[in-house]
Structure formats: structure tokens, C-alpha cells
Amino acid sequence: QKLRSDRRRPNEATKHANEARMNAARKMNTSAKASAFNGASLAQRTVARTATANRRGFRLVVRAGNTNAQKAEYIWYDGLEGQKDIFFNEMRSKTKVIQKPIPAGSTDFPMWSFDGSSTGQAEGGDSDCLLRPVYSCPDPIRGDPHVIVLCEVLTPEGKPHPTNTRDRLANIIDKEITSEEPLYGFEQEYTMLGPDGRVFGWPEGGYPAPQGPFYCGVGNEAVYGRPLAEAHLDACIKAGIQVSGINAEVMPGQWEYQVGPVGPLELGDTVMVSRWLLHRLGEDMGIVCTFDPKPVKGDWNGTGAHTNFSTKSMRNDGGAKAIDDAVELLSKTHDKHIAQYGIGNEQRLTGLHETCDIGTFRSGVADRGASIRIPRQVEIEGKGYLEDRRPSANVDPYTVAYMLLETIFSRA
């Protein structure tokens, strides 16, 4: 009998201990303080921990005080487009969690910073670069209330970083330029690559049929990569980007989307966001998108960024004269434009595959072998716009916008 009583004692002790732990767990409430980045005020968060018993013991449930926090994807560019391996691009980004959501479209997002020594934008001894938000839009990948926040890069002293091409564009826009309401239409071509470096959809160890059936084609043998192109179009629309269309290009696996008509700063901002979206969606599909101007050597089209441009004077009746005057000015600054119209562009501007030789300036009506093309409809109506066919796909959109304003408004 004594032996049986001793055997019961450990069970009773365990029972009392379990009850004590359960009571303590029910009463346990802790308050934790968490500070936001950049010295923002401390935000109180209450975490309630509730323990409940089940047949195996305890289950801990954590209830966060704020489940409506906003993810803000801060994006910027490192200025090295075209200077890396073909698989890599210049877009960078990281996520900031904001406890009180800020509406998309606002630029009142907090400044942030990043390690510039890891992006080639600073030395290790003084590596912090600043991110100043300049544009935001809904995040079409994460959904509401999350946002994409485009930033310009500043030095630690708060001055424009050498890679900040947006700043000089903003500074050239004076009252005269504003009154002329310049508009751009940007034709962003790109080429899809598979993990092995081959153009997406191309046969292993060989080539597809010669160019001809692929431009604006349809069908399994004529088009490669449409799911990504369509997903990107949807994302741009949901983000509020003024995208105006897409099409399969001359080389299979090559695509184009168009942004515009938009003003100078909106051109740069939305093209950069659209490029980031393209690369981000490519992650999910195992596709790398490159803006290399000549990703496949030989008898294959290169990859460009034809830029359509107009002013109010060009669009008004009699605007043909303003267009002719602009073409004359562009002819005198050809070399200056070429120097800033993309790295590796000499491989694309050969005089073949719908291009003009890089050392030659030529304009013409409906001439896709010209440097500057005047659309046929513009000639018929006597007003409209011009198309600069020289920029390569990897060109900086802020630079294109700046160069056209500088030349056409004689700001050099």
C-alpha cells in the first residue's frame, strides 16, 4: 500500500505544476517597444500570448498588434546598366515595412539608405548612400495596400549622386520647356534568356527559323515567352503606368512594350519602375530579361529603345516646321547623343537590321533605316512627332529625355 501511494505522488505533483503554468500563461501579457528606421518615434506594439492546453501540452498563439502594415518596395538604379554580365541589370530594391500605410502616389515616404559599397556607388570607408522617394505607385505583385517607391540616390551630404541622372533632367525643365509640354513615347525592347544563357525558346544547340515569321506573330512556333510579356503588361497597368501596348519583335524571344505619351520626368520614372517589374516577374518564371543591344551576333535584329518626341508646336497645325527645325538641330549633335545613347550600341547600329550606321546621321519619312524617322501620317497631316531610332535598349531613359530637351531647346 505504501508503494502504491508513492507511485501516485509524482503524478499529483506534475498535475499541480501544469495547472500553475497554465494559470501563469493565461495572465501573461507583455508590451514591447519597437523603433522604426531613421529615428522615427517609438511605436507601441502589444503582443498577447495565450497558452492553451491540448492533448500534447501547450500551444502558444501570438497576436500581432498591427496586421495592416504596408510593404514599401524601395527601388533605385546603380547606373551600371550594360556594364555587367548579360544576366545582370542595374535595378536594386529592398523592402521597408511601414506601420501606418501611406497612399500610393505620395512622395511622403521616409528617406532611407543603403550600402553603396555593395552596389558600386560608394567606397567601403564611407558607404552609406541616401534614398529619397520621388515617385510611388501601387504594387501589382503584392497587392493593396503595398506600394513601389522609386528613389533617387543622394550622397551622404544630401547632394545628387553621380549616378543620379534624374536630377539633371529635373533641373533643365524651365518655364519655356514646360510651356511647350514635351511628350515622349518610349519603345522598350528586351530579350528573354533561359537559365543556360540561350534565348528563351530557342532550340538547344541550334537556331530557330530565320527572321520573318516572328514579328507580331502568333502561335507556338512563332512566339516565345508570351506569358511573361502578358504578366508584365498586366502589372504595368495595375501599377498605373501609362503603358500603351506590347508586341513580339523581329527576333524570336525578343519583345517590346511602349510607355507614353508622358512628360520628361514621368518617362524616366515609369520606365524604371516598368523595368524593375519585368525583372521581378522574370524571377517567378525562371527567365532573365536583358536590354543588351546585340544579345545574338549575326543576322539577328538588335534591341533598341526608339523614342518618340513632340512639343506643343510640333503637334499644332503647321508643326512640320518645328519638326524640321528639331531634326536640323539633332543632326549637329549626333556624336554627343550617340555617346550617351547606350553601351554597346555600335554592335546594333550597323546600317543593317533597320538601323542607320552609328557614324551617320540621316532622317527620312517612314524610313526605318534612318536615325530620325518621320512617320508617314505626320507628313500627311503636317504635324505630329519625330522618332529617334538611335537609343539602345539599355539606355538611361532620363538621359534620353534630357538630351532631346537640351538639343531641341538649345540648352547646351
mmCIF file of C-alpha atoms in Angstrom:
data_model
loop_
_atom_site.group_PDB
_atom_site.id
_atom_site.type_symbol
_atom_site.label_atom_id
_atom_site.label_comp_id
_atom_site.label_asym_id
_atom_site.label_seq_id
_atom_site.Cartn_x
_atom_site.Cartn_y
_atom_site.Cartn_z
ATOM 1 C CA GLN A 1 0.000 0.000 0.000
ATOM 2 C CA LYS A 2 2.831 2.395 0.808
ATOM 3 C CA LEU A 3 4.403 1.575 -2.545
ATOM 4 C CA ARG A 4 1.162 2.389 -4.419
ATOM 5 C CA SER A 5 0.893 5.732 -2.554
ATOM 6 C CA ASP A 6 4.449 6.687 -3.522
ATOM 7 C CA ARG A 7 3.671 5.996 -7.147
ATOM 8 C CA ARG A 8 0.733 8.468 -7.059
ATOM 9 C CA ARG A 9 2.730 11.352 -5.611
ATOM 10 C CA PRO A 10 4.769 12.221 -8.776
ATOM 11 C CA ASN A 11 1.576 12.286 -10.861
ATOM 12 C CA GLU A 12 -0.143 14.684 -8.457
ATOM 13 C CA ALA A 13 2.940 16.921 -8.335
ATOM 14 C CA THR A 14 3.073 17.054 -12.113
ATOM 15 C CA LYS A 15 -0.623 17.898 -12.250
ATOM 16 C CA HIS A 16 -0.250 20.791 -9.812
ATOM 17 C CA ALA A 17 2.793 22.108 -11.719
ATOM 18 C CA ASN A 18 0.921 22.014 -15.044
ATOM 19 C CA GLU A 19 -2.032 23.885 -13.532
ATOM 20 C CA ALA A 20 0.295 26.552 -12.169
ATOM 21 C CA ARG A 21 1.955 27.040 -15.571
ATOM 22 C CA MET A 22 -1.438 27.278 -17.296
ATOM 23 C CA ASN A 23 -2.649 29.941 -14.884
ATOM 24 C CA ALA A 24 0.536 31.932 -15.333
ATOM 25 C CA ALA A 25 0.284 31.674 -19.104
ATOM 26 C CA ARG A 26 -3.294 32.924 -19.120
ATOM 27 C CA LYS A 27 -2.290 36.032 -17.197
ATOM 28 C CA MET A 28 0.863 36.736 -19.161
ATOM 29 C CA ASN A 29 0.735 39.934 -21.269
ATOM 30 C CA THR A 30 3.885 41.686 -22.423
ATOM 31 C CA SER A 31 4.362 45.079 -24.072
ATOM 32 C CA ALA A 32 7.283 45.525 -26.466
ATOM 33 C CA LYS A 33 8.601 48.765 -27.894
ATOM 34 C CA ALA A 34 9.939 48.739 -31.460
ATOM 35 C CA SER A 35 11.584 51.734 -33.118
ATOM 36 C CA ALA A 36 11.248 52.488 -36.830
ATOM 37 C CA PHE A 37 14.226 53.320 -39.047
ATOM 38 C CA ASN A 38 15.707 56.806 -39.361
ATOM 39 C CA GLY A 39 14.957 57.862 -35.800
ATOM 40 C CA ALA A 40 11.169 57.826 -36.134
ATOM 41 C CA SER A 41 9.173 57.932 -32.910
ATOM 42 C CA LEU A 42 8.845 54.730 -30.931
ATOM 43 C CA ALA A 43 5.730 52.765 -31.751
ATOM 44 C CA GLN A 44 3.988 50.689 -29.093
ATOM 45 C CA ARG A 45 3.065 47.176 -30.014
ATOM 46 C CA THR A 46 1.212 44.870 -27.668
ATOM 47 C CA VAL A 47 1.791 41.194 -28.119
ATOM 48 C CA ALA A 48 -0.741 38.991 -26.348
ATOM 49 C CA ARG A 49 0.436 35.494 -25.710
ATOM 50 C CA THR A 50 -2.204 32.928 -24.983
ATOM 51 C CA ALA A 51 -1.426 29.417 -23.933
ATOM 52 C CA THR A 52 -3.999 26.693 -24.271
ATOM 53 C CA ALA A 53 -3.727 23.090 -23.374
ATOM 54 C CA ASN A 54 -4.181 20.250 -25.769
ATOM 55 C CA ARG A 55 -3.512 16.591 -25.515
ATOM 56 C CA ARG A 56 0.219 17.123 -26.128
ATOM 57 C CA GLY A 57 0.754 20.056 -23.789
ATOM 58 C CA PHE A 58 0.719 23.806 -24.580
ATOM 59 C CA ARG A 59 0.076 25.783 -27.761
ATOM 60 C CA LEU A 60 1.407 29.352 -27.947
ATOM 61 C CA VAL A 61 -0.621 31.784 -30.075
ATOM 62 C CA VAL A 62 0.916 35.191 -30.896
ATOM 63 C CA ARG A 63 -1.393 38.014 -31.944
ATOM 64 C CA ALA A 64 0.415 40.972 -33.559
ATOM 65 C CA GLY A 65 -0.887 44.406 -32.678
ATOM 66 C CA ASN A 66 -0.897 45.629 -36.324
ATOM 67 C CA THR A 67 -1.706 43.248 -39.162
ATOM 68 C CA ASN A 68 -2.295 46.048 -41.681
ATOM 69 C CA ALA A 69 1.294 47.200 -42.061
ATOM 70 C CA GLN A 70 2.359 48.287 -45.532
ATOM 71 C CA LYS A 71 5.243 46.825 -47.507
ATOM 72 C CA ALA A 72 7.024 49.548 -49.465
ATOM 73 C CA GLU A 73 9.474 48.262 -52.053
ATOM 74 C CA TYR A 74 12.138 50.967 -52.356
ATOM 75 C CA ILE A 75 13.767 50.708 -55.778
ATOM 76 C CA TRP A 76 16.688 52.538 -57.361
ATOM 77 C CA TYR A 77 19.265 52.030 -60.115
ATOM 78 C CA ASP A 78 23.024 51.653 -59.686
ATOM 79 C CA GLY A 79 23.970 53.280 -63.010
ATOM 80 C CA LEU A 80 25.761 50.183 -64.321
ATOM 81 C CA GLU A 81 23.275 49.006 -66.956
ATOM 82 C CA GLY A 82 25.240 47.417 -69.795
ATOM 83 C CA GLN A 83 28.455 47.195 -67.765
ATOM 84 C CA LYS A 84 27.746 43.828 -66.146
ATOM 85 C CA ASP A 85 27.356 40.297 -67.439
ATOM 86 C CA ILE A 86 24.363 39.940 -69.756
ATOM 87 C CA PHE A 87 22.430 38.172 -66.980
ATOM 88 C CA PHE A 88 22.517 41.189 -64.663
ATOM 89 C CA ASN A 89 20.768 44.564 -64.645
ATOM 90 C CA GLU A 90 21.073 47.873 -62.798
ATOM 91 C CA MET A 91 17.878 47.746 -60.749
ATOM 92 C CA ARG A 92 18.113 47.387 -56.963
ATOM 93 C CA SER A 93 15.432 47.192 -54.284
ATOM 94 C CA LYS A 94 14.666 46.386 -50.672
ATOM 95 C CA THR A 95 11.506 46.304 -48.579
ATOM 96 C CA LYS A 96 10.561 48.751 -45.838
ATOM 97 C CA VAL A 97 7.626 47.924 -43.555
ATOM 98 C CA ILE A 98 5.525 50.980 -42.703
ATOM 99 C CA GLN A 99 3.135 50.649 -39.761
ATOM 100 C CA LYS A 100 0.745 53.359 -40.934
ATOM 101 C CA PRO A 101 0.197 52.925 -44.695
ATOM 102 C CA ILE A 102 0.940 55.897 -46.940
ATOM 103 C CA PRO A 103 -1.207 56.259 -50.101
ATOM 104 C CA ALA A 104 0.289 55.213 -53.426
ATOM 105 C CA GLY A 105 1.150 58.277 -55.482
ATOM 106 C CA SER A 106 2.576 60.118 -52.499
ATOM 107 C CA THR A 107 6.255 61.024 -52.191
ATOM 108 C CA ASP A 108 5.998 61.494 -48.421
ATOM 109 C CA PHE A 109 7.646 58.173 -47.719
ATOM 110 C CA PRO A 110 10.597 58.368 -45.306
ATOM 111 C CA MET A 111 14.107 58.627 -46.660
ATOM 112 C CA TRP A 112 16.242 55.522 -46.314
ATOM 113 C CA SER A 113 19.805 54.450 -47.022
ATOM 114 C CA PHE A 114 21.779 51.546 -48.432
ATOM 115 C CA ASP A 115 25.316 50.206 -48.569
ATOM 116 C CA GLY A 116 26.747 51.871 -51.656
ATOM 117 C CA SER A 117 29.957 49.835 -51.434
ATOM 118 C CA SER A 118 27.893 46.761 -52.365
ATOM 119 C CA THR A 119 26.356 48.394 -55.458
ATOM 120 C CA GLY A 120 29.449 50.130 -56.835
ATOM 121 C CA GLN A 121 28.176 53.546 -55.728
ATOM 122 C CA ALA A 122 30.463 54.211 -52.741
ATOM 123 C CA GLU A 123 33.700 53.173 -51.049
ATOM 124 C CA GLY A 124 33.645 50.902 -48.012
ATOM 125 C CA GLY A 125 35.025 53.534 -45.662
ATOM 126 C CA ASP A 126 32.040 55.823 -46.189
ATOM 127 C CA SER A 127 29.469 53.621 -47.832
ATOM 128 C CA ASP A 128 26.044 54.965 -46.873
ATOM 129 C CA CYS A 129 24.070 56.397 -49.794
ATOM 130 C CA LEU A 130 20.701 58.033 -49.262
ATOM 131 C CA LEU A 131 17.411 57.134 -50.930
ATOM 132 C CA ARG A 132 14.957 59.989 -51.486
ATOM 133 C CA PRO A 133 11.493 58.915 -52.713
ATOM 134 C CA VAL A 134 10.440 60.695 -55.919
ATOM 135 C CA TYR A 135 7.609 58.502 -57.238
ATOM 136 C CA SER A 136 5.301 55.804 -55.910
ATOM 137 C CA CYS A 137 2.606 53.537 -57.288
ATOM 138 C CA PRO A 138 0.534 50.514 -56.246
ATOM 139 C CA ASP A 139 2.499 47.270 -56.025
ATOM 140 C CA PRO A 140 0.762 44.975 -58.541
ATOM 141 C CA ILE A 141 2.605 41.907 -57.248
ATOM 142 C CA ARG A 142 1.883 42.185 -53.511
ATOM 143 C CA GLY A 143 -1.432 43.980 -53.916
ATOM 144 C CA ASP A 144 -3.120 46.625 -51.777
ATOM 145 C CA PRO A 145 -2.018 48.393 -49.562
ATOM 146 C CA HIS A 146 1.555 47.694 -50.643
ATOM 147 C CA VAL A 147 3.500 50.088 -52.854
ATOM 148 C CA ILE A 148 6.550 50.521 -55.039
ATOM 149 C CA VAL A 149 8.635 53.568 -54.144
ATOM 150 C CA LEU A 150 11.129 54.817 -56.739
ATOM 151 C CA CYS A 151 14.019 56.723 -55.212
ATOM 152 C CA GLU A 152 16.809 58.946 -56.423
ATOM 153 C CA VAL A 153 20.240 58.380 -54.920
ATOM 154 C CA LEU A 154 21.975 61.083 -52.879
ATOM 155 C CA THR A 155 25.439 61.268 -51.353
ATOM 156 C CA PRO A 156 25.792 61.311 -47.544
ATOM 157 C CA GLU A 157 25.855 65.111 -47.821
ATOM 158 C CA GLY A 158 22.434 65.087 -49.471
ATOM 159 C CA LYS A 159 23.715 66.028 -52.928
ATOM 160 C CA PRO A 160 22.791 64.165 -56.154
ATOM 161 C CA HIS A 161 24.941 61.068 -56.596
ATOM 162 C CA PRO A 162 26.924 60.864 -59.884
ATOM 163 C CA THR A 163 24.551 58.063 -60.969
ATOM 164 C CA ASN A 164 21.520 60.295 -60.338
ATOM 165 C CA THR A 165 20.618 61.251 -63.909
ATOM 166 C CA ARG A 166 17.105 62.238 -62.845
ATOM 167 C CA ASP A 167 18.394 65.349 -61.087
ATOM 168 C CA ARG A 168 19.893 66.986 -64.169
ATOM 169 C CA LEU A 169 16.703 66.278 -66.130
ATOM 170 C CA ALA A 170 14.618 67.961 -63.423
ATOM 171 C CA ASN A 171 16.935 70.983 -63.463
ATOM 172 C CA ILE A 172 16.755 71.589 -67.218
ATOM 173 C CA ILE A 173 12.951 71.846 -67.235
ATOM 174 C CA ASP A 174 12.362 75.604 -67.158
ATOM 175 C CA LYS A 175 9.297 77.730 -67.935
ATOM 176 C CA GLU A 176 9.868 77.690 -71.695
ATOM 177 C CA ILE A 177 10.187 73.920 -71.820
ATOM 178 C CA THR A 178 7.180 73.471 -69.546
ATOM 179 C CA SER A 179 5.073 75.759 -71.737
ATOM 180 C CA GLU A 180 5.872 73.599 -74.768
ATOM 181 C CA GLU A 181 4.520 70.485 -72.988
ATOM 182 C CA PRO A 182 7.074 67.971 -74.304
ATOM 183 C CA LEU A 183 5.776 64.415 -74.644
ATOM 184 C CA TYR A 184 7.615 61.131 -75.096
ATOM 185 C CA GLY A 185 6.721 57.664 -76.239
ATOM 186 C CA PHE A 186 9.348 55.074 -75.282
ATOM 187 C CA GLU A 187 9.572 51.738 -77.113
ATOM 188 C CA GLN A 188 11.402 49.418 -74.710
ATOM 189 C CA GLU A 189 12.673 46.295 -76.420
ATOM 190 C CA TYR A 190 14.132 43.386 -74.442
ATOM 191 C CA THR A 191 15.278 39.817 -74.989
ATOM 192 C CA MET A 192 14.326 36.853 -72.825
ATOM 193 C CA LEU A 193 17.060 34.416 -71.810
ATOM 194 C CA GLY A 194 16.817 30.972 -70.244
ATOM 195 C CA PRO A 195 18.970 29.805 -67.307
ATOM 196 C CA ASP A 196 21.583 28.398 -69.700
ATOM 197 C CA GLY A 197 22.050 31.722 -71.496
ATOM 198 C CA ARG A 198 20.225 30.767 -74.669
ATOM 199 C CA VAL A 199 17.430 32.994 -75.919
ATOM 200 C CA PHE A 200 14.272 31.721 -74.291
ATOM 201 C CA GLY A 201 12.556 29.160 -76.501
ATOM 202 C CA TRP A 202 15.481 28.640 -78.865
ATOM 203 C CA PRO A 203 16.386 25.002 -79.597
ATOM 204 C CA GLU A 204 19.313 23.530 -77.708
ATOM 205 C CA GLY A 205 22.483 23.562 -79.787
ATOM 206 C CA GLY A 206 20.871 25.343 -82.730
ATOM 207 C CA TYR A 207 18.809 28.247 -84.030
ATOM 208 C CA PRO A 208 15.152 28.838 -84.843
ATOM 209 C CA ALA A 209 13.969 29.590 -88.372
ATOM 210 C CA PRO A 210 15.352 32.795 -89.939
ATOM 211 C CA GLN A 211 13.691 36.092 -89.037
ATOM 212 C CA GLY A 212 10.407 36.794 -90.751
ATOM 213 C CA PRO A 213 7.596 34.803 -89.113
ATOM 214 C CA PHE A 214 8.111 36.177 -85.608
ATOM 215 C CA TYR A 215 7.357 39.917 -85.629
ATOM 216 C CA CYS A 216 3.853 40.402 -84.155
ATOM 217 C CA GLY A 217 3.396 36.684 -84.654
ATOM 218 C CA VAL A 218 1.013 34.252 -83.007
ATOM 219 C CA GLY A 219 1.295 30.524 -82.471
ATOM 220 C CA ASN A 220 3.551 28.112 -80.632
ATOM 221 C CA GLU A 221 6.279 28.121 -83.290
ATOM 222 C CA ALA A 222 6.179 31.879 -83.874
ATOM 223 C CA VAL A 223 6.135 33.326 -80.357
ATOM 224 C CA TYR A 224 8.300 32.562 -77.334
ATOM 225 C CA GLY A 225 7.674 33.920 -73.854
ATOM 226 C CA ARG A 226 4.209 35.419 -74.184
ATOM 227 C CA PRO A 227 3.153 34.541 -70.575
ATOM 228 C CA LEU A 228 5.839 36.830 -69.160
ATOM 229 C CA ALA A 229 5.070 39.626 -71.633
ATOM 230 C CA GLU A 230 1.369 39.467 -70.752
ATOM 231 C CA ALA A 231 2.015 39.299 -67.000
ATOM 232 C CA HIS A 232 4.275 42.329 -67.303
ATOM 233 C CA LEU A 233 1.644 44.270 -69.234
ATOM 234 C CA ASP A 234 -0.953 43.472 -66.563
ATOM 235 C CA ALA A 235 1.439 44.547 -63.810
ATOM 236 C CA CYS A 236 2.207 47.859 -65.501
ATOM 237 C CA ILE A 237 -1.491 48.613 -65.929
ATOM 238 C CA LYS A 238 -2.255 47.765 -62.285
ATOM 239 C CA ALA A 239 0.651 49.963 -61.193
ATOM 240 C CA GLY A 240 -0.874 52.901 -63.066
ATOM 241 C CA ILE A 241 1.944 53.153 -65.594
ATOM 242 C CA GLN A 242 0.958 54.800 -68.877
ATOM 243 C CA VAL A 243 1.789 51.715 -70.920
ATOM 244 C CA SER A 244 0.332 51.772 -74.415
ATOM 245 C CA GLY A 245 0.990 48.308 -75.807
ATOM 246 C CA ILE A 246 3.206 45.253 -76.342
ATOM 247 C CA ASN A 247 4.272 43.158 -79.307
ATOM 248 C CA ALA A 248 6.564 40.286 -80.187
ATOM 249 C CA GLU A 249 9.622 41.572 -82.033
ATOM 250 C CA VAL A 250 11.568 40.540 -85.145
ATOM 251 C CA MET A 251 13.930 38.155 -83.379
ATOM 252 C CA PRO A 252 12.142 35.256 -81.634
ATOM 253 C CA GLY A 253 12.306 35.634 -77.866
ATOM 254 C CA GLN A 254 12.517 39.396 -78.231
ATOM 255 C CA TRP A 255 9.633 41.617 -77.087
ATOM 256 C CA GLU A 256 8.706 45.263 -76.847
ATOM 257 C CA TYR A 257 6.422 47.346 -74.645
ATOM 258 C CA GLN A 258 5.635 51.017 -75.063
ATOM 259 C CA VAL A 259 5.363 53.687 -72.378
ATOM 260 C CA GLY A 260 3.697 57.008 -73.146
ATOM 261 C CA PRO A 261 2.747 59.570 -74.101
ATOM 262 C CA VAL A 262 4.183 61.077 -70.913
ATOM 263 C CA GLY A 263 6.258 64.070 -69.829
ATOM 264 C CA PRO A 264 10.025 64.024 -69.252
ATOM 265 C CA LEU A 265 10.213 63.043 -65.584
ATOM 266 C CA GLU A 266 7.295 60.637 -65.824
ATOM 267 C CA LEU A 267 9.072 58.963 -68.724
ATOM 268 C CA GLY A 268 12.141 58.199 -66.643
ATOM 269 C CA ASP A 269 10.218 57.281 -63.504
ATOM 270 C CA THR A 270 7.746 54.910 -65.123
ATOM 271 C CA VAL A 271 10.277 53.249 -67.421
ATOM 272 C CA MET A 272 12.488 52.495 -64.422
ATOM 273 C CA VAL A 273 9.568 51.042 -62.469
ATOM 274 C CA SER A 274 8.462 49.030 -65.502
ATOM 275 C CA ARG A 275 11.964 47.619 -65.892
ATOM 276 C CA TRP A 276 12.026 46.571 -62.253
ATOM 277 C CA LEU A 277 8.661 44.865 -62.672
ATOM 278 C CA LEU A 278 9.936 42.993 -65.732
ATOM 279 C CA HIS A 279 12.958 41.637 -63.863
ATOM 280 C CA ARG A 280 10.912 40.825 -60.765
ATOM 281 C CA LEU A 281 8.301 38.853 -62.706
ATOM 282 C CA GLY A 282 11.072 37.079 -64.577
ATOM 283 C CA GLU A 283 12.233 35.675 -61.219
ATOM 284 C CA ASP A 284 8.954 33.806 -60.859
ATOM 285 C CA MET A 285 9.157 32.341 -64.370
ATOM 286 C CA GLY A 286 12.846 31.470 -64.491
ATOM 287 C CA ILE A 287 13.502 33.990 -67.266
ATOM 288 C CA VAL A 288 16.213 36.643 -67.409
ATOM 289 C CA CYS A 289 15.378 39.759 -69.415
ATOM 290 C CA THR A 290 18.289 41.629 -70.936
ATOM 291 C CA PHE A 291 18.494 45.062 -72.562
ATOM 292 C CA ASP A 292 21.770 44.193 -74.284
ATOM 293 C CA PRO A 293 21.713 45.963 -77.689
ATOM 294 C CA LYS A 294 23.008 42.894 -79.562
ATOM 295 C CA PRO A 295 22.420 39.741 -77.496
ATOM 296 C CA VAL A 296 22.837 37.426 -80.505
ATOM 297 C CA LYS A 297 25.548 38.142 -83.047
ATOM 298 C CA GLY A 298 24.953 37.586 -86.740
ATOM 299 C CA ASP A 299 21.846 38.036 -88.864
ATOM 300 C CA TRP A 300 19.525 38.848 -85.989
ATOM 301 C CA ASN A 301 17.960 42.162 -85.030
ATOM 302 C CA GLY A 302 19.444 44.125 -82.162
ATOM 303 C CA THR A 303 17.485 45.532 -79.237
ATOM 304 C CA GLY A 304 16.647 49.241 -79.118
ATOM 305 C CA ALA A 305 14.591 51.890 -77.383
ATOM 306 C CA HIS A 306 13.139 54.060 -80.139
ATOM 307 C CA THR A 307 11.994 57.315 -78.572
ATOM 308 C CA ASN A 308 9.131 59.349 -79.981
ATOM 309 C CA PHE A 309 9.172 63.043 -79.135
ATOM 310 C CA SER A 310 6.973 66.066 -79.696
ATOM 311 C CA THR A 311 6.312 69.563 -78.393
ATOM 312 C CA LYS A 312 3.118 71.565 -78.498
ATOM 313 C CA SER A 313 4.488 73.478 -81.501
ATOM 314 C CA MET A 314 5.057 70.187 -83.344
ATOM 315 C CA ARG A 315 1.568 68.910 -82.556
ATOM 316 C CA ASN A 316 -0.236 72.099 -83.588
ATOM 317 C CA ASP A 317 -1.225 72.935 -87.158
ATOM 318 C CA GLY A 318 1.865 73.761 -89.164
ATOM 319 C CA GLY A 319 4.007 71.758 -86.763
ATOM 320 C CA ALA A 320 6.056 70.259 -89.597
ATOM 321 C CA LYS A 321 8.345 73.307 -89.477
ATOM 322 C CA ALA A 322 9.065 72.780 -85.768
ATOM 323 C CA ILE A 323 9.837 69.127 -86.537
ATOM 324 C CA ASP A 324 12.198 70.086 -89.367
ATOM 325 C CA ASP A 325 13.953 72.597 -87.106
ATOM 326 C CA ALA A 326 14.391 69.932 -84.440
ATOM 327 C CA VAL A 327 15.851 67.453 -86.952
ATOM 328 C CA GLU A 328 18.346 70.090 -88.095
ATOM 329 C CA LEU A 329 19.493 70.673 -84.525
ATOM 330 C CA LEU A 330 19.756 66.929 -83.883
ATOM 331 C CA SER A 331 21.918 66.489 -86.979
ATOM 332 C CA LYS A 332 24.512 68.837 -85.460
ATOM 333 C CA THR A 333 24.758 66.972 -82.150
ATOM 334 C CA HIS A 334 24.732 63.396 -83.430
ATOM 335 C CA ASP A 335 28.015 62.311 -81.851
ATOM 336 C CA LYS A 336 27.050 63.794 -78.486
ATOM 337 C CA HIS A 337 23.795 61.842 -78.464
ATOM 338 C CA ILE A 338 25.436 58.610 -79.573
ATOM 339 C CA ALA A 339 27.933 58.849 -76.710
ATOM 340 C CA GLN A 340 25.052 58.744 -74.213
ATOM 341 C CA TYR A 341 22.566 56.524 -76.017
ATOM 342 C CA GLY A 342 23.662 53.210 -74.533
ATOM 343 C CA ILE A 343 26.684 50.978 -74.025
ATOM 344 C CA GLY A 344 27.465 48.564 -76.853
ATOM 345 C CA ASN A 345 25.249 50.435 -79.302
ATOM 346 C CA GLU A 346 27.899 50.184 -82.021
ATOM 347 C CA GLN A 347 27.067 46.479 -82.292
ATOM 348 C CA ARG A 348 23.466 47.360 -83.078
ATOM 349 C CA LEU A 349 23.783 50.499 -85.241
ATOM 350 C CA THR A 350 25.475 48.880 -88.235
ATOM 351 C CA GLY A 351 23.275 50.057 -91.087
ATOM 352 C CA LEU A 352 21.602 46.633 -91.139
ATOM 353 C CA HIS A 353 18.503 45.277 -89.404
ATOM 354 C CA GLU A 354 16.515 48.517 -89.578
ATOM 355 C CA THR A 355 19.260 50.796 -88.286
ATOM 356 C CA CYS A 356 21.421 53.632 -89.582
ATOM 357 C CA ASP A 357 25.185 53.283 -89.307
ATOM 358 C CA ILE A 358 26.388 54.700 -85.994
ATOM 359 C CA GLY A 359 28.686 57.229 -87.687
ATOM 360 C CA THR A 360 25.982 58.579 -89.997
ATOM 361 C CA PHE A 361 23.044 60.870 -89.321
ATOM 362 C CA ARG A 362 20.088 60.598 -91.664
ATOM 363 C CA SER A 363 16.417 61.476 -91.403
ATOM 364 C CA GLY A 364 13.562 60.344 -93.612
ATOM 365 C CA VAL A 365 9.832 59.824 -93.904
ATOM 366 C CA ALA A 366 8.772 56.264 -92.979
ATOM 367 C CA ASP A 367 12.455 55.245 -93.158
ATOM 368 C CA ARG A 368 13.327 52.670 -90.515
ATOM 369 C CA GLY A 369 16.920 52.774 -91.669
ATOM 370 C CA ALA A 370 17.209 56.431 -90.661
ATOM 371 C CA SER A 371 18.497 57.988 -87.458
ATOM 372 C CA ILE A 372 15.341 60.086 -87.175
ATOM 373 C CA ARG A 373 12.133 58.750 -88.723
ATOM 374 C CA ILE A 374 9.191 60.984 -89.600
ATOM 375 C CA PRO A 375 6.038 58.825 -89.628
ATOM 376 C CA ARG A 376 4.032 58.866 -92.854
ATOM 377 C CA GLN A 377 0.936 60.159 -91.098
ATOM 378 C CA VAL A 378 2.935 63.118 -89.772
ATOM 379 C CA GLU A 379 3.944 64.048 -93.314
ATOM 380 C CA ILE A 380 0.334 63.766 -94.475
ATOM 381 C CA GLU A 381 -1.077 65.901 -91.647
ATOM 382 C CA GLY A 382 1.815 68.341 -91.500
ATOM 383 C CA LYS A 383 2.158 67.993 -87.726
ATOM 384 C CA GLY A 384 2.878 65.430 -85.052
ATOM 385 C CA TYR A 385 6.141 63.988 -83.753
ATOM 386 C CA LEU A 386 9.527 62.526 -84.664
ATOM 387 C CA GLU A 387 11.065 59.183 -83.779
ATOM 388 C CA ASP A 388 14.681 58.985 -82.591
ATOM 389 C CA ARG A 389 15.743 55.447 -83.546
ATOM 390 C CA ARG A 390 19.285 55.670 -82.173
ATOM 391 C CA PRO A 391 18.920 54.809 -78.437
ATOM 392 C CA SER A 392 19.787 51.250 -77.479
ATOM 393 C CA ALA A 393 17.586 49.182 -75.176
ATOM 394 C CA ASN A 394 19.933 49.697 -72.229
ATOM 395 C CA VAL A 395 19.849 53.493 -72.481
ATOM 396 C CA ASP A 396 19.021 55.531 -69.398
ATOM 397 C CA PRO A 397 15.502 56.958 -70.037
ATOM 398 C CA TYR A 398 16.286 60.100 -68.031
ATOM 399 C CA THR A 399 19.288 60.661 -70.300
ATOM 400 C CA VAL A 400 17.252 60.295 -73.498
ATOM 401 C CA ALA A 401 14.690 62.774 -72.196
ATOM 402 C CA TYR A 402 17.430 65.198 -71.157
ATOM 403 C CA MET A 403 19.409 65.002 -74.404
ATOM 404 C CA LEU A 404 16.372 65.703 -76.588
ATOM 405 C CA LEU A 405 15.431 68.734 -74.489
ATOM 406 C CA GLU A 406 18.997 70.033 -74.370
ATOM 407 C CA THR A 407 19.406 69.864 -78.148
ATOM 408 C CA ILE A 408 15.963 70.890 -79.356
ATOM 409 C CA PHE A 409 15.683 73.782 -76.893
ATOM 410 C CA SER A 410 19.354 74.764 -77.422
ATOM 411 C CA ARG A 411 20.338 74.411 -73.782
ATOM 412 C CA ALA A 412 23.853 73.089 -74.388
#
